């Protein structure tokens, strides 16, 4: 099966600019996650979708971050405006759903804000 | 109480040796403990997972040992190979809560 696809792989922007990341989950996976991973640290959950519904966005900084999952498949994560501290790897993951269903991660987008 | 503490931060093991990574948790409600493996430039991938009703789970060269009373669990990699060089993350979650609580990771280097 094809894995989780993310794009772009790398993005360099100046602070205060907007940026968007795209994720295509594994076919049939209803649950989609966006994580942030800083260098040398574990992933931190930003938002979880069940189909097109955001069921856990408590960790998403809503003043500058937004996400959508149209039609319950692809998802985009947006930052506007970006800050220097947003430099990190943004990971998308999907799962079949259900408790303890394994997460399948994409290779992430490495964001550098200058 | 939500934290998962992982050690060591980094580990160097000779090829053929045993790599051991430890994790400790506080929340006794946690009931699912996966280990993820991450190579540079890649996303984490599930390696092996355990539930607290068993004390050990083995898959090939990888074994999870679980000590419920001590609230600790560990990953053992037998006959470690250079291809095992990666960052390993332990994690935990509870019941109906889908959110995984992640350890800080261990960078493992296997020397040929």
PDB file of C-alpha atoms in Angstrom:
ATOM      1  CA  UNK A   1       0.000   0.000   0.000  1.00  0.00           C
ATOM      2  CA  UNK A   2       1.126   3.544  -0.630  1.00  0.00           C
ATOM      3  CA  UNK A   3       2.234   5.347   2.488  1.00  0.00           C
ATOM      4  CA  UNK A   4       1.298   8.733   3.847  1.00  0.00           C
ATOM      5  CA  UNK A   5       2.423  11.392   1.380  1.00  0.00           C
ATOM      6  CA  UNK A   6       3.412  14.862   2.500  1.00  0.00           C
ATOM      7  CA  UNK A   7       4.515  17.892   0.547  1.00  0.00           C
ATOM      8  CA  UNK A   8       6.610  19.875   0.317  1.00  0.00           C
ATOM      9  CA  UNK A   9       9.560  18.069   1.911  1.00  0.00           C
ATOM     10  CA  UNK A  10      11.287  21.325   2.753  1.00  0.00           C
ATOM     11  CA  UNK A  11      10.115  24.902   3.056  1.00  0.00           C
ATOM     12  CA  UNK A  12      12.091  28.029   3.868  1.00  0.00           C
ATOM     13  CA  UNK A  13      10.168  31.225   4.487  1.00  0.00           C
ATOM     14  CA  UNK A  14      10.718  34.574   6.146  1.00  0.00           C
ATOM     15  CA  UNK A  15       8.947  35.316   9.392  1.00  0.00           C
ATOM     16  CA  UNK A  16       5.457  36.763   9.100  1.00  0.00           C
ATOM     17  CA  UNK A  17       4.903  34.941   5.811  1.00  0.00           C
ATOM     18  CA  UNK A  18       2.178  32.303   5.430  1.00  0.00           C
ATOM     19  CA  UNK A  19       2.944  28.642   4.758  1.00  0.00           C
ATOM     20  CA  UNK A  20       0.868  25.555   4.037  1.00  0.00           C
ATOM     21  CA  UNK A  21       1.565  21.850   4.265  1.00  0.00           C
ATOM     22  CA  UNK A  22      -0.346  19.120   2.508  1.00  0.00           C
ATOM     23  CA  UNK A  23      -0.989  15.513   3.507  1.00  0.00           C
ATOM     24  CA  UNK A  24      -2.511  12.563   1.677  1.00  0.00           C
ATOM     25  CA  UNK A  25      -3.201   9.710   4.117  1.00  0.00           C
ATOM     26  CA  UNK A  26      -3.247   5.993   3.422  1.00  0.00           C
ATOM     27  CA  UNK A  27      -6.388   5.031   1.557  1.00  0.00           C
ATOM     28  CA  UNK A  28      -9.119   3.936   3.936  1.00  0.00           C
ATOM     29  CA  UNK A  29      -7.572   5.546   6.992  1.00  0.00           C
ATOM     30  CA  UNK A  30     -10.274   7.632   8.619  1.00  0.00           C
ATOM     31  CA  UNK A  31      -8.110   9.117  11.346  1.00  0.00           C
ATOM     32  CA  UNK A  32      -5.550  11.766  10.464  1.00  0.00           C
ATOM     33  CA  UNK A  33      -3.085  13.502  12.738  1.00  0.00           C
ATOM     34  CA  UNK A  34      -0.797  16.488  12.440  1.00  0.00           C
ATOM     35  CA  UNK A  35       2.247  16.473  14.679  1.00  0.00           C
ATOM     36  CA  UNK A  36       5.076  18.902  15.243  1.00  0.00           C
ATOM     37  CA  UNK A  37       8.551  17.530  15.933  1.00  0.00           C
ATOM     38  CA  UNK A  38      11.404  19.664  17.167  1.00  0.00           C
ATOM     39  CA  UNK A  39      14.971  18.449  16.742  1.00  0.00           C
ATOM     40  CA  UNK A  40      15.831  15.772  19.264  1.00  0.00           C
ATOM     41  CA  UNK A  41      12.324  15.542  20.652  1.00  0.00           C
ATOM     42  CA  UNK A  42       9.279  13.353  20.305  1.00  0.00           C
ATOM     43  CA  UNK A  43       6.300  14.334  18.178  1.00  0.00           C
ATOM     44  CA  UNK A  44       3.724  16.694  19.688  1.00  0.00           C
ATOM     45  CA  UNK A  45       0.115  16.373  18.593  1.00  0.00           C
ATOM     46  CA  UNK A  46      -1.389  19.448  16.977  1.00  0.00           C
ATOM     47  CA  UNK A  47      -4.732  18.138  15.745  1.00  0.00           C
ATOM     48  CA  UNK A  48      -6.587  14.868  15.142  1.00  0.00           C
ATOM     49  CA  UNK A  49      -9.339  14.305  12.601  1.00  0.00           C
ATOM     50  CA  UNK A  50     -11.934  11.583  12.453  1.00  0.00           C
ATOM     51  CA  UNK A  51     -13.034  11.748   8.829  1.00  0.00           C
ATOM     52  CA  UNK A  52     -13.579  15.469   8.227  1.00  0.00           C
ATOM     53  CA  UNK A  53     -14.223  16.370  11.853  1.00  0.00           C
ATOM     54  CA  UNK A  54     -11.486  17.827  14.037  1.00  0.00           C
ATOM     55  CA  UNK A  55     -12.057  15.870  17.258  1.00  0.00           C
ATOM     56  CA  UNK A  56      -8.969  17.029  19.149  1.00  0.00           C
ATOM     57  CA  UNK A  57      -7.451  20.417  18.383  1.00  0.00           C
ATOM     58  CA  UNK A  58      -6.656  21.389  21.947  1.00  0.00           C
ATOM     59  CA  UNK A  59      -2.916  21.650  21.207  1.00  0.00           C
ATOM     60  CA  UNK A  60      -3.290  23.702  18.022  1.00  0.00           C
ATOM     61  CA  UNK A  61      -2.260  27.364  18.449  1.00  0.00           C
ATOM     62  CA  UNK A  62      -5.375  28.712  16.857  1.00  0.00           C
ATOM     63  CA  UNK A  63      -4.216  32.301  16.652  1.00  0.00           C
ATOM     64  CA  UNK A  64      -1.873  31.412  13.807  1.00  0.00           C
ATOM     65  CA  UNK A  65      -2.445  27.762  12.918  1.00  0.00           C
ATOM     66  CA  UNK A  66      -5.385  26.340  11.013  1.00  0.00           C
ATOM     67  CA  UNK A  67      -6.140  23.003   9.445  1.00  0.00           C
ATOM     68  CA  UNK A  68      -8.763  21.452   7.267  1.00  0.00           C
ATOM     69  CA  UNK A  69      -9.622  18.039   5.963  1.00  0.00           C
ATOM     70  CA  UNK A  70     -12.023  18.368   3.110  1.00  0.00           C
ATOM     71  CA  UNK A  71     -14.061  15.292   2.174  1.00  0.00           C
ATOM     72  CA  UNK A  72     -12.330  13.358   4.934  1.00  0.00           C
ATOM     73  CA  UNK A  73      -9.258  12.518   2.856  1.00  0.00           C
ATOM     74  CA  UNK A  74      -6.456  15.032   2.188  1.00  0.00           C
ATOM     75  CA  UNK A  75      -5.571  17.599   4.770  1.00  0.00           C
ATOM     76  CA  UNK A  76      -3.756  20.922   4.849  1.00  0.00           C
ATOM     77  CA  UNK A  77      -2.107  22.653   7.787  1.00  0.00           C
ATOM     78  CA  UNK A  78      -1.521  26.370   7.533  1.00  0.00           C
ATOM     79  CA  UNK A  79       0.506  28.837   9.554  1.00  0.00           C
ATOM     80  CA  UNK A  80      -0.156  32.542   9.172  1.00  0.00           C
ATOM     81  CA  UNK A  81       1.918  34.440  10.053  1.00  0.00           C
ATOM     82  CA  UNK A  82       4.921  32.199  10.699  1.00  0.00           C
ATOM     83  CA  UNK A  83       7.268  32.949  13.571  1.00  0.00           C
ATOM     84  CA  UNK A  84      10.896  31.952  14.088  1.00  0.00           C
ATOM     85  CA  UNK A  85       9.842  29.452  16.738  1.00  0.00           C
ATOM     86  CA  UNK A  86       7.710  27.572  14.226  1.00  0.00           C
ATOM     87  CA  UNK A  87      10.822  26.079  12.630  1.00  0.00           C
ATOM     88  CA  UNK A  88      10.356  22.329  13.029  1.00  0.00           C
ATOM     89  CA  UNK A  89       9.330  19.206  11.172  1.00  0.00           C
ATOM     90  CA  UNK A  90       5.591  18.891  10.622  1.00  0.00           C
ATOM     91  CA  UNK A  91       4.494  15.274  10.471  1.00  0.00           C
ATOM     92  CA  UNK A  92       1.232  13.901   9.199  1.00  0.00           C
ATOM     93  CA  UNK A  93       0.046  10.464  10.294  1.00  0.00           C
ATOM     94  CA  UNK A  94      -2.986   8.347   9.598  1.00  0.00           C
ATOM     95  CA  UNK A  95      -4.555   5.269  11.109  1.00  0.00           C
ATOM     96  CA  UNK A  96      -7.537   3.001  10.588  1.00  0.00           C
ATOM     97  CA  UNK A  97      -9.009   4.420  13.760  1.00  0.00           C
ATOM     98  CA  UNK A  98     -10.015   2.597  16.867  1.00  0.00           C
ATOM     99  CA  UNK A  99      -8.128   2.429  20.088  1.00  0.00           C
ATOM    100  CA  UNK A 100      -4.420   1.590  19.738  1.00  0.00           C
ATOM    101  CA  UNK A 101      -4.560   1.518  15.970  1.00  0.00           C
ATOM    102  CA  UNK A 102      -0.939   1.993  14.771  1.00  0.00           C
ATOM    103  CA  UNK A 103      -0.002   5.382  13.408  1.00  0.00           C
ATOM    104  CA  UNK A 104       1.517   5.521   9.945  1.00  0.00           C
ATOM    105  CA  UNK A 105       3.645   8.618   9.485  1.00  0.00           C
ATOM    106  CA  UNK A 106       4.673  10.512   6.410  1.00  0.00           C
ATOM    107  CA  UNK A 107       8.240  11.756   6.044  1.00  0.00           C
ATOM    108  CA  UNK A 108       7.313  15.231   7.178  1.00  0.00           C
ATOM    109  CA  UNK A 109       7.859  18.782   6.001  1.00  0.00           C
ATOM    110  CA  UNK A 110      10.896  20.522   7.416  1.00  0.00           C
ATOM    111  CA  UNK A 111      10.033  24.185   7.919  1.00  0.00           C
ATOM    112  CA  UNK A 112      12.703  26.812   8.401  1.00  0.00           C
ATOM    113  CA  UNK A 113      11.576  30.322   9.303  1.00  0.00           C
ATOM    114  CA  UNK A 114      14.243  32.987   8.866  1.00  0.00           C
TER     115      UNK A 114
ATOM    116  CA  UNK B   1       1.730  12.735  35.608  1.00  0.00           C
ATOM    117  CA  UNK B   2       1.253  12.624  31.872  1.00  0.00           C
ATOM    118  CA  UNK B   3       4.969  12.351  31.137  1.00  0.00           C
ATOM    119  CA  UNK B   4       6.884   9.397  29.814  1.00  0.00           C
ATOM    120  CA  UNK B   5      10.554   9.603  30.773  1.00  0.00           C
ATOM    121  CA  UNK B   6      12.982   7.909  28.430  1.00  0.00           C
ATOM    122  CA  UNK B   7      16.657   7.080  28.949  1.00  0.00           C
ATOM    123  CA  UNK B   8      19.356   7.189  27.866  1.00  0.00           C
ATOM    124  CA  UNK B   9      19.294  10.150  25.512  1.00  0.00           C
ATOM    125  CA  UNK B  10      21.916   8.484  23.344  1.00  0.00           C
ATOM    126  CA  UNK B  11      23.472   5.043  23.221  1.00  0.00           C
ATOM    127  CA  UNK B  12      26.407   3.493  21.403  1.00  0.00           C
ATOM    128  CA  UNK B  13      26.546  -0.290  21.119  1.00  0.00           C
ATOM    129  CA  UNK B  14      28.925  -2.581  19.322  1.00  0.00           C
ATOM    130  CA  UNK B  15      27.583  -4.713  16.505  1.00  0.00           C
ATOM    131  CA  UNK B  16      26.225  -7.947  17.917  1.00  0.00           C
ATOM    132  CA  UNK B  17      25.607  -6.466  21.344  1.00  0.00           C
ATOM    133  CA  UNK B  18      22.359  -5.855  23.214  1.00  0.00           C
ATOM    134  CA  UNK B  19      20.811  -2.390  23.114  1.00  0.00           C
ATOM    135  CA  UNK B  20      18.563  -1.483  26.032  1.00  0.00           C
ATOM    136  CA  UNK B  21      16.354   1.602  26.213  1.00  0.00           C
ATOM    137  CA  UNK B  22      14.223   2.348  29.244  1.00  0.00           C
ATOM    138  CA  UNK B  23      11.025   4.270  29.826  1.00  0.00           C
ATOM    139  CA  UNK B  24       9.114   5.147  32.970  1.00  0.00           C
ATOM    140  CA  UNK B  25       5.626   6.533  33.426  1.00  0.00           C
ATOM    141  CA  UNK B  26       3.473   7.847  36.254  1.00  0.00           C
ATOM    142  CA  UNK B  27      -0.088   7.479  35.052  1.00  0.00           C
ATOM    143  CA  UNK B  28      -1.347   4.028  36.031  1.00  0.00           C
ATOM    144  CA  UNK B  29      -4.250   4.452  33.614  1.00  0.00           C
ATOM    145  CA  UNK B  30      -1.912   3.992  30.645  1.00  0.00           C
ATOM    146  CA  UNK B  31      -2.683   0.694  28.979  1.00  0.00           C
ATOM    147  CA  UNK B  32      -0.872   0.747  25.655  1.00  0.00           C
ATOM    148  CA  UNK B  33       2.877   1.105  25.246  1.00  0.00           C
ATOM    149  CA  UNK B  34       4.315   1.258  21.714  1.00  0.00           C
ATOM    150  CA  UNK B  35       7.859   1.774  20.533  1.00  0.00           C
ATOM    151  CA  UNK B  36       8.510   3.703  17.362  1.00  0.00           C
ATOM    152  CA  UNK B  37      11.692   3.724  15.276  1.00  0.00           C
ATOM    153  CA  UNK B  38      12.702   6.798  13.302  1.00  0.00           C
ATOM    154  CA  UNK B  39      15.445   7.061  10.703  1.00  0.00           C
ATOM    155  CA  UNK B  40      16.855  10.469   9.691  1.00  0.00           C
ATOM    156  CA  UNK B  41      14.560  12.257   7.276  1.00  0.00           C
ATOM    157  CA  UNK B  42      11.747   9.773   7.835  1.00  0.00           C
ATOM    158  CA  UNK B  43       8.670   9.694   9.998  1.00  0.00           C
ATOM    159  CA  UNK B  44       8.462   7.360  12.998  1.00  0.00           C
ATOM    160  CA  UNK B  45       7.338   3.797  12.303  1.00  0.00           C
ATOM    161  CA  UNK B  46       5.753   1.410  14.788  1.00  0.00           C
ATOM    162  CA  UNK B  47       8.272  -1.214  15.865  1.00  0.00           C
ATOM    163  CA  UNK B  48       6.516  -3.176  18.586  1.00  0.00           C
ATOM    164  CA  UNK B  49       3.850  -2.544  21.224  1.00  0.00           C
ATOM    165  CA  UNK B  50       2.691  -4.110  24.475  1.00  0.00           C
ATOM    166  CA  UNK B  51      -0.309  -3.995  26.776  1.00  0.00           C
ATOM    167  CA  UNK B  52       0.095  -4.276  30.566  1.00  0.00           C
ATOM    168  CA  UNK B  53      -1.514  -7.709  30.800  1.00  0.00           C
ATOM    169  CA  UNK B  54       1.746  -9.293  29.609  1.00  0.00           C
ATOM    170  CA  UNK B  55       5.257  -8.847  30.984  1.00  0.00           C
ATOM    171  CA  UNK B  56       7.150  -9.446  27.779  1.00  0.00           C
ATOM    172  CA  UNK B  57       6.616  -9.387  24.037  1.00  0.00           C
ATOM    173  CA  UNK B  58       9.140 -10.509  21.470  1.00  0.00           C
ATOM    174  CA  UNK B  59       9.229  -9.883  17.741  1.00  0.00           C
ATOM    175  CA  UNK B  60      12.384 -11.135  16.092  1.00  0.00           C
ATOM    176  CA  UNK B  61      15.366  -9.392  17.683  1.00  0.00           C
ATOM    177  CA  UNK B  62      13.159  -6.827  19.445  1.00  0.00           C
ATOM    178  CA  UNK B  63      11.689  -7.458  22.899  1.00  0.00           C
ATOM    179  CA  UNK B  64       9.607  -5.248  25.167  1.00  0.00           C
ATOM    180  CA  UNK B  65       9.852  -5.978  28.874  1.00  0.00           C
ATOM    181  CA  UNK B  66       7.092  -4.509  31.030  1.00  0.00           C
ATOM    182  CA  UNK B  67       7.140  -4.051  34.795  1.00  0.00           C
ATOM    183  CA  UNK B  68       3.712  -2.877  35.896  1.00  0.00           C
ATOM    184  CA  UNK B  69       4.553  -2.485  39.582  1.00  0.00           C
ATOM    185  CA  UNK B  70       7.594  -0.348  38.807  1.00  0.00           C
ATOM    186  CA  UNK B  71       5.754   1.508  36.049  1.00  0.00           C
ATOM    187  CA  UNK B  72       8.621   0.896  33.677  1.00  0.00           C
ATOM    188  CA  UNK B  73       9.054  -0.705  30.304  1.00  0.00           C
ATOM    189  CA  UNK B  74      12.086  -1.253  28.162  1.00  0.00           C
ATOM    190  CA  UNK B  75      13.120  -2.152  24.634  1.00  0.00           C
ATOM    191  CA  UNK B  76      15.844  -4.741  24.124  1.00  0.00           C
ATOM    192  CA  UNK B  77      17.476  -5.160  20.738  1.00  0.00           C
ATOM    193  CA  UNK B  78      19.395  -8.420  20.549  1.00  0.00           C
ATOM    194  CA  UNK B  79      22.321  -8.927  18.163  1.00  0.00           C
ATOM    195  CA  UNK B  80      22.254  -5.209  17.323  1.00  0.00           C
ATOM    196  CA  UNK B  81      23.113  -4.371  13.726  1.00  0.00           C
ATOM    197  CA  UNK B  82      24.313  -1.144  12.062  1.00  0.00           C
ATOM    198  CA  UNK B  83      20.936  -0.963  10.325  1.00  0.00           C
ATOM    199  CA  UNK B  84      19.324  -0.581  13.746  1.00  0.00           C
ATOM    200  CA  UNK B  85      20.982   2.822  14.107  1.00  0.00           C
ATOM    201  CA  UNK B  86      18.036   5.191  14.512  1.00  0.00           C
ATOM    202  CA  UNK B  87      16.140   7.191  17.084  1.00  0.00           C
ATOM    203  CA  UNK B  88      13.749   5.172  19.218  1.00  0.00           C
ATOM    204  CA  UNK B  89      10.714   6.618  20.934  1.00  0.00           C
ATOM    205  CA  UNK B  90       8.620   5.007  23.617  1.00  0.00           C
ATOM    206  CA  UNK B  91       5.068   6.183  24.087  1.00  0.00           C
ATOM    207  CA  UNK B  92       1.978   5.498  26.151  1.00  0.00           C
ATOM    208  CA  UNK B  93      -1.740   6.048  25.928  1.00  0.00           C
ATOM    209  CA  UNK B  94      -4.798   5.210  27.976  1.00  0.00           C
ATOM    210  CA  UNK B  95      -8.104   3.623  27.229  1.00  0.00           C
ATOM    211  CA  UNK B  96     -10.303   5.653  25.004  1.00  0.00           C
ATOM    212  CA  UNK B  97      -7.796   8.482  24.781  1.00  0.00           C
ATOM    213  CA  UNK B  98      -6.182   8.340  21.379  1.00  0.00           C
ATOM    214  CA  UNK B  99      -3.421  10.734  22.320  1.00  0.00           C
ATOM    215  CA  UNK B 100      -0.011   9.144  22.593  1.00  0.00           C
ATOM    216  CA  UNK B 101       2.334  10.592  25.205  1.00  0.00           C
ATOM    217  CA  UNK B 102       5.817  10.365  23.724  1.00  0.00           C
ATOM    218  CA  UNK B 103       9.201   9.969  25.348  1.00  0.00           C
ATOM    219  CA  UNK B 104      12.005  12.298  24.308  1.00  0.00           C
ATOM    220  CA  UNK B 105      13.742   9.669  22.203  1.00  0.00           C
ATOM    221  CA  UNK B 106      17.018   7.733  22.278  1.00  0.00           C
ATOM    222  CA  UNK B 107      19.535   8.068  19.504  1.00  0.00           C
ATOM    223  CA  UNK B 108      21.057   4.627  19.017  1.00  0.00           C
ATOM    224  CA  UNK B 109      24.298   4.113  17.139  1.00  0.00           C
ATOM    225  CA  UNK B 110      25.518   0.606  16.382  1.00  0.00           C
ATOM    226  CA  UNK B 111      29.253   0.511  15.695  1.00  0.00           C
ATOM    227  CA  UNK B 112      30.399  -2.026  13.099  1.00  0.00           C
TER     228      UNK B 112
END
